[in-house]
Amino acid sequence: MTLSEELAWRGFINQSTLADIKTLDKKKWTFYHGYDASSDSLTIGNLAALMFDRAFVRHGHKAIMLAGGATSLIGDPGGKNEERPLQPIEQVEANVAKVKQQIEKLFGHDVHMANNLTWFKDMPVLTFLRDVGKHFSMTPLVQRDYIAKRLGEGGAGISYTEISYTLLQGYDFLHLHKHHEANLQLAGSDQWGNCLSGVELVRKVTGDEVHAITMPLIINKTTGIKFGKSEGGAVWLDPDKTSPIDFYQFWINVDDDSVGDYLKIFTELDKEQIAKVMEEFENDKPNRHAQKTLAYEVTKLVHGAKEADNANAQAVKLGQATQSSTGQIKIGDSVVDVLVKYGLGTSKTEARQLLSAGGVYINNKQSTKTTFEASDFQDGRLILRRGKTLRNTVVLRLR
């Protein structure tokens, strides 16, 4: 399978300046992909983008991973209704260092790491205005959706600092093209406007033709919202922020409608392997073979085989414990009674207190309901948990 075929099959192509995506197969490219440094860890949303990058690396293309050490000091205004709080430079630098470790763990020595603070920190403002600013017309900039919304009636307004973000990102492409021969930018679909800023700036300054490709936003087909969040917040790659066991459990619980897409996006299993997994899954959905495969493969990729094996063993223990007991409930059963029956509460009084305090989770969603409803069951099963620890979990099937 060629790169263009794999990207199309995995669902990685959204928009491109290339007239024909098959152009990717005709020569070796040097691409760059920038990442935000507003946090000290990447999330599984970022992981999707990194899997996009890994596909190019597998096919022999050169990767430049760009830390937004400078741009993160401003913050991308895209998708925001008001200006982001500015972080201290020391915090951004610490974030860059932590995220750099995560990327290197995923790519090894197959990528060149860069930081745009390197070229922006000593650039005089007059140089920036003369050499970069003069190439940008305000007319198309203020027509961009996120800027027009902020400037329109009822909008919070937008500062010059935020508008300058797209100029900074455009210059990133110009710098990397001049000094590292970058000729392709990869990004998420929300960065399309910023990608075009770079493509156009390179053309105006050097006369060279460079390109950009964006990947689509990953959407949970069941909820229709952006994929990558759990009820407790973001799902992080940092094991201190999301433990490997909870990370594994997140993937185990993805919905049936989306799991096939996630196998393509978040694993490197090939077409034949995924087809085989999905065939087994379709023949016995309650067994959740696709989710188990997804959970193991993604956890192994991010945290290593040892942690994946450990998380898988914990999940198996939960399943075995449930099967060795009755492990069955019916719609209308009391949540308090079930908590006590399966050892998640020492008494009905404690179970009621736990429930009212928000310490009970049904399918990883915090719940205060007193009886189980039909909507709680997914393919005839639900996961009941006490607190945030996976150990205090029982899998129950509909009787």
mmCIF file of N, CA and C in Angstrom, residues 229-233 245-254 288 360-367 376 378 381-390 392-394:
data_model
loop_
_atom_site.group_PDB
_atom_site.id
_atom_site.type_symbol
_atom_site.label_atom_id
_atom_site.label_comp_id
_atom_site.label_asym_id
_atom_site.label_seq_id
_atom_site.Cartn_x
_atom_site.Cartn_y
_atom_site.Cartn_z
ATOM 1 N N LYS A 229 -11.959 13.083 25.085
ATOM 2 C CA LYS A 229 -12.246 13.476 26.450
ATOM 3 C C LYS A 229 -12.897 12.318 27.200
ATOM 4 N N SER A 230 -12.610 12.251 28.494
ATOM 5 C CA SER A 230 -13.324 11.323 29.359
ATOM 6 C C SER A 230 -14.135 12.164 30.331
ATOM 7 N N GLU A 231 -14.927 11.511 31.154
ATOM 8 C CA GLU A 231 -15.732 12.277 32.106
ATOM 9 C C GLU A 231 -14.862 13.032 33.103
ATOM 10 N N GLY A 232 -13.648 12.558 33.307
ATOM 11 C CA GLY A 232 -12.752 13.242 34.229
ATOM 12 C C GLY A 232 -11.897 14.296 33.557
ATOM 13 N N GLY A 233 -12.110 14.525 32.265
ATOM 14 C CA GLY A 233 -11.303 15.507 31.539
ATOM 15 C C GLY A 233 -10.544 14.844 30.409
ATOM 16 N N ILE A 245 -3.424 2.012 33.356
ATOM 17 C CA ILE A 245 -4.625 1.183 33.516
ATOM 18 C C ILE A 245 -5.875 1.969 33.127
ATOM 19 N N ASP A 246 -5.977 3.224 33.577
ATOM 20 C CA ASP A 246 -7.124 4.038 33.187
ATOM 21 C C ASP A 246 -7.084 4.379 31.701
ATOM 22 N N PHE A 247 -5.882 4.537 31.166
ATOM 23 C CA PHE A 247 -5.707 4.779 29.732
ATOM 24 C C PHE A 247 -6.254 3.588 28.946
ATOM 25 N N TYR A 248 -5.861 2.394 29.361
ATOM 26 C CA TYR A 248 -6.335 1.158 28.730
ATOM 27 C C TYR A 248 -7.854 1.060 28.826
ATOM 28 N N GLN A 249 -8.376 1.375 30.012
ATOM 29 C CA GLN A 249 -9.809 1.255 30.240
ATOM 30 C C GLN A 249 -10.609 2.218 29.358
ATOM 31 N N PHE A 250 -10.026 3.392 29.090
ATOM 32 C CA PHE A 250 -10.707 4.348 28.212
ATOM 33 C C PHE A 250 -10.960 3.726 26.848
ATOM 34 N N TRP A 251 -9.961 3.055 26.301
ATOM 35 C CA TRP A 251 -10.097 2.457 24.974
ATOM 36 C C TRP A 251 -11.025 1.252 24.989
ATOM 37 N N ILE A 252 -11.030 0.501 26.081
ATOM 38 C CA ILE A 252 -11.936 -0.637 26.212
ATOM 39 C C ILE A 252 -13.394 -0.174 26.092
ATOM 40 N N ASN A 253 -13.665 1.053 26.537
ATOM 41 C CA ASN A 253 -15.042 1.530 26.611
ATOM 42 C C ASN A 253 -15.488 2.363 25.419
ATOM 43 N N VAL A 254 -14.695 2.434 24.343
ATOM 44 C CA VAL A 254 -15.145 3.204 23.186
ATOM 45 C C VAL A 254 -16.356 2.527 22.555
ATOM 46 N N ARG A 288 -16.436 -7.789 22.719
ATOM 47 C CA ARG A 288 -15.677 -6.553 22.546
ATOM 48 C C ARG A 288 -14.226 -6.803 22.117
ATOM 49 N N VAL A 360 -19.852 7.418 42.563
ATOM 50 C CA VAL A 360 -20.242 6.238 41.793
ATOM 51 C C VAL A 360 -20.208 6.577 40.308
ATOM 52 N N TYR A 361 -19.632 5.662 39.519
ATOM 53 C CA TYR A 361 -19.513 5.863 38.071
ATOM 54 C C TYR A 361 -20.155 4.702 37.338
ATOM 55 N N ILE A 362 -21.011 5.018 36.396
ATOM 56 C CA ILE A 362 -21.611 4.014 35.528
ATOM 57 C C ILE A 362 -21.060 4.236 34.124
ATOM 58 N N ASN A 363 -20.375 3.234 33.594
ATOM 59 C CA ASN A 363 -19.703 3.355 32.295
ATOM 60 C C ASN A 363 -18.782 4.576 32.259
ATOM 61 N N ASN A 364 -18.063 4.756 33.371
ATOM 62 C CA ASN A 364 -17.077 5.826 33.517
ATOM 63 C C ASN A 364 -17.693 7.226 33.575
ATOM 64 N N LYS A 365 -19.010 7.296 33.733
ATOM 65 C CA LYS A 365 -19.667 8.593 33.899
ATOM 66 C C LYS A 365 -20.157 8.715 35.330
ATOM 67 N N GLN A 366 -19.831 9.812 35.969
ATOM 68 C CA GLN A 366 -20.269 10.046 37.338
ATOM 69 C C GLN A 366 -21.797 10.042 37.384
ATOM 70 N N SER A 367 -22.372 9.328 38.339
ATOM 71 C CA SER A 367 -23.821 9.179 38.375
ATOM 72 C C SER A 367 -24.335 9.228 39.808
ATOM 73 N N ASP A 376 -28.364 2.570 30.458
ATOM 74 C CA ASP A 376 -27.065 2.322 31.102
ATOM 75 C C ASP A 376 -26.318 1.161 30.461
ATOM 76 N N GLN A 378 -24.707 -1.066 27.529
ATOM 77 C CA GLN A 378 -24.116 -1.002 26.197
ATOM 78 C C GLN A 378 -23.843 -2.428 25.752
ATOM 79 N N ARG A 381 -24.284 -4.806 28.687
ATOM 80 C CA ARG A 381 -23.357 -4.778 29.825
ATOM 81 C C ARG A 381 -23.162 -3.352 30.298
ATOM 82 N N LEU A 382 -22.731 -3.231 31.541
ATOM 83 C CA LEU A 382 -22.341 -1.921 32.053
ATOM 84 C C LEU A 382 -21.179 -2.099 33.015
ATOM 85 N N ILE A 383 -20.446 -1.017 33.226
ATOM 86 C CA ILE A 383 -19.311 -1.020 34.148
ATOM 87 C C ILE A 383 -19.663 -0.131 35.331
ATOM 88 N N LEU A 384 -19.658 -0.715 36.496
ATOM 89 C CA LEU A 384 -19.968 0.016 37.726
ATOM 90 C C LEU A 384 -18.682 0.198 38.512
ATOM 91 N N ARG A 385 -18.395 1.436 38.880
ATOM 92 C CA ARG A 385 -17.137 1.708 39.567
ATOM 93 C C ARG A 385 -17.350 2.586 40.776
ATOM 94 N N ARG A 386 -16.580 2.301 41.817
ATOM 95 C CA ARG A 386 -16.545 3.150 43.004
ATOM 96 C C ARG A 386 -15.286 4.007 42.938
ATOM 97 N N GLY A 387 -15.449 5.331 42.932
ATOM 98 C CA GLY A 387 -14.303 6.230 42.892
ATOM 99 C C GLY A 387 -13.593 6.187 41.557
ATOM 100 N N LYS A 388 -12.364 6.686 41.547
ATOM 101 C CA LYS A 388 -11.635 6.827 40.293
ATOM 102 C C LYS A 388 -10.656 5.687 40.035
ATOM 103 N N THR A 389 -10.588 4.734 40.949
ATOM 104 C CA THR A 389 -9.614 3.650 40.822
ATOM 105 C C THR A 389 -10.221 2.453 40.115
ATOM 106 N N LEU A 390 -9.522 1.953 39.108
ATOM 107 C CA LEU A 390 -10.018 0.831 38.318
ATOM 108 C C LEU A 390 -10.216 -0.423 39.165
ATOM 109 N N ASN A 392 -11.638 -0.800 41.914
ATOM 110 C CA ASN A 392 -12.973 -0.842 42.504
ATOM 111 C C ASN A 392 -14.042 -0.831 41.415
ATOM 112 N N THR A 393 -13.962 -1.805 40.525
ATOM 113 C CA THR A 393 -14.826 -1.867 39.347
ATOM 114 C C THR A 393 -15.405 -3.260 39.204
ATOM 115 N N VAL A 394 -16.663 -3.322 38.761
ATOM 116 C CA VAL A 394 -17.270 -4.601 38.441
ATOM 117 C C VAL A 394 -18.017 -4.453 37.124
#
